[in-house]
C-alpha positions as a LaTeX table, in Angstrom:
\begin{tabular}{lrrr}
\hline
Residue & $x$ (\AA) & $y$ (\AA) & $z$ (\AA) \\
\hline
Met1 & $-29.21$ & 62.12 & $-117.00$ \\
Ser2 & $-25.52$ & 60.79 & $-116.16$ \\
Pro3 & $-24.05$ & 57.28 & $-117.80$ \\
Thr4 & $-24.18$ & 55.77 & $-114.30$ \\
Glu5 & $-28.52$ & 56.97 & $-114.24$ \\
Ala6 & $-28.90$ & 55.53 & $-117.97$ \\
Ala7 & $-26.84$ & 52.22 & $-116.94$ \\
Val8 & $-29.97$ & 51.79 & $-114.52$ \\
Leu9 & $-32.63$ & 52.50 & $-117.07$ \\
Leu10 & $-30.78$ & 50.36 & $-119.28$ \\
Ala11 & $-30.43$ & 47.42 & $-116.88$ \\
Met12 & $-26.20$ & 47.51 & $-117.95$ \\
Ser13 & $-23.04$ & 48.50 & $-116.42$ \\
Arg14 & $-21.78$ & 51.40 & $-116.68$ \\
Pro15 & $-18.33$ & 51.21 & $-118.58$ \\
Gln16 & $-21.62$ & 48.89 & $-120.63$ \\
Val17 & $-23.03$ & 52.16 & $-121.23$ \\
Arg18 & $-19.87$ & 54.06 & $-122.00$ \\
Lys19 & $-18.72$ & 51.46 & $-124.48$ \\
Leu20 & $-22.32$ & 52.31 & $-126.35$ \\
Met21 & $-21.61$ & 55.97 & $-126.12$ \\
Asp22 & $-18.21$ & 55.79 & $-127.57$ \\
Arg23 & $-19.46$ & 53.24 & $-130.75$ \\
Gly24 & $-22.02$ & 56.36 & $-131.63$ \\
Leu25 & $-24.70$ & 53.63 & $-130.09$ \\
Leu26 & $-25.89$ & 56.32 & $-127.49$ \\
Glu27 & $-26.34$ & 59.23 & $-128.43$ \\
Ser28 & $-24.76$ & 61.79 & $-125.34$ \\
Arg29 & $-23.04$ & 65.55 & $-124.98$ \\
Lys30 & $-20.56$ & 66.70 & $-122.99$ \\
Val31 & $-21.46$ & 68.79 & $-120.02$ \\
Gly32 & $-17.95$ & 71.12 & $-119.01$ \\
Thr33 & $-15.90$ & 67.26 & $-118.16$ \\
His34 & $-19.41$ & 65.03 & $-117.77$ \\
His35 & $-21.71$ & 62.89 & $-120.07$ \\
Arg36 & $-25.15$ & 63.31 & $-120.78$ \\
Ile37 & $-27.57$ & 61.62 & $-121.87$ \\
Arg38 & $-30.86$ & 62.40 & $-123.18$ \\
Val39 & $-33.99$ & 60.38 & $-122.50$ \\
Ser40 & $-34.72$ & 60.41 & $-126.07$ \\
Ser41 & $-31.64$ & 59.39 & $-127.17$ \\
Ile42 & $-32.06$ & 56.13 & $-124.30$ \\
Arg43 & $-35.65$ & 55.74 & $-126.04$ \\
Ala44 & $-33.99$ & 55.39 & $-129.62$ \\
Phe45 & $-31.59$ & 53.08 & $-128.41$ \\
Leu46 & $-34.24$ & 50.79 & $-127.13$ \\
Glu47 & $-36.08$ & 51.01 & $-130.10$ \\
Ala48 & $-33.30$ & 50.16 & $-132.47$ \\
Glu49 & $-32.05$ & 47.07 & $-130.38$ \\
Arg50 & $-35.77$ & 45.87 & $-130.19$ \\
Glu51 & $-35.74$ & 46.16 & $-133.77$ \\
Arg52 & $-32.22$ & 44.63 & $-134.25$ \\
Arg53 & $-33.45$ & 41.54 & $-131.78$ \\
Arg54 & $-36.47$ & 41.30 & $-133.55$ \\
Glu55 & $-34.65$ & 40.60 & $-136.98$ \\
Ala56 & $-32.28$ & 38.19 & $-135.06$ \\
Met57 & $-35.59$ & 36.47 & $-133.97$ \\
Val58 & $-36.90$ & 36.18 & $-137.85$ \\
Glu59 & $-33.32$ & 35.21 & $-139.31$ \\
Leu60 & $-33.36$ & 32.10 & $-136.25$ \\
Ala61 & $-36.69$ & 30.77 & $-137.31$ \\
Ala62 & $-35.77$ & 30.84 & $-140.73$ \\
Val63 & $-32.57$ & 29.01 & $-140.05$ \\
Gln64 & $-34.39$ & 26.27 & $-137.61$ \\
Asn65 & $-37.07$ & 25.47 & $-140.15$ \\
Glu66 & $-34.46$ & 25.10 & $-143.29$ \\
Leu67 & $-32.75$ & 22.85 & $-140.77$ \\
Gly68 & $-36.18$ & 20.99 & $-139.92$ \\
Leu69 & $-35.61$ & 22.16 & $-136.37$ \\
Thr70 & $-39.56$ & 23.41 & $-135.71$ \\
Gly71 & $-42.12$ & 20.83 & $-134.66$ \\
\hline
\end{tabular}
């Protein structure tokens, strides 16, 4: 799919998708002069993001506990 189509699926702007592609966080390939992204690449990106967010939430909860901010 095109970066524009991927942006719709990922709920972000096309330039943001291009940044992810340029940074290697979203696998893509070039077909002629156009970039294409496989659905499997989008799924892999979303799964990695879920894991990254989960780890961040665990870390945040630990900091809150250390600071006594949880009730």
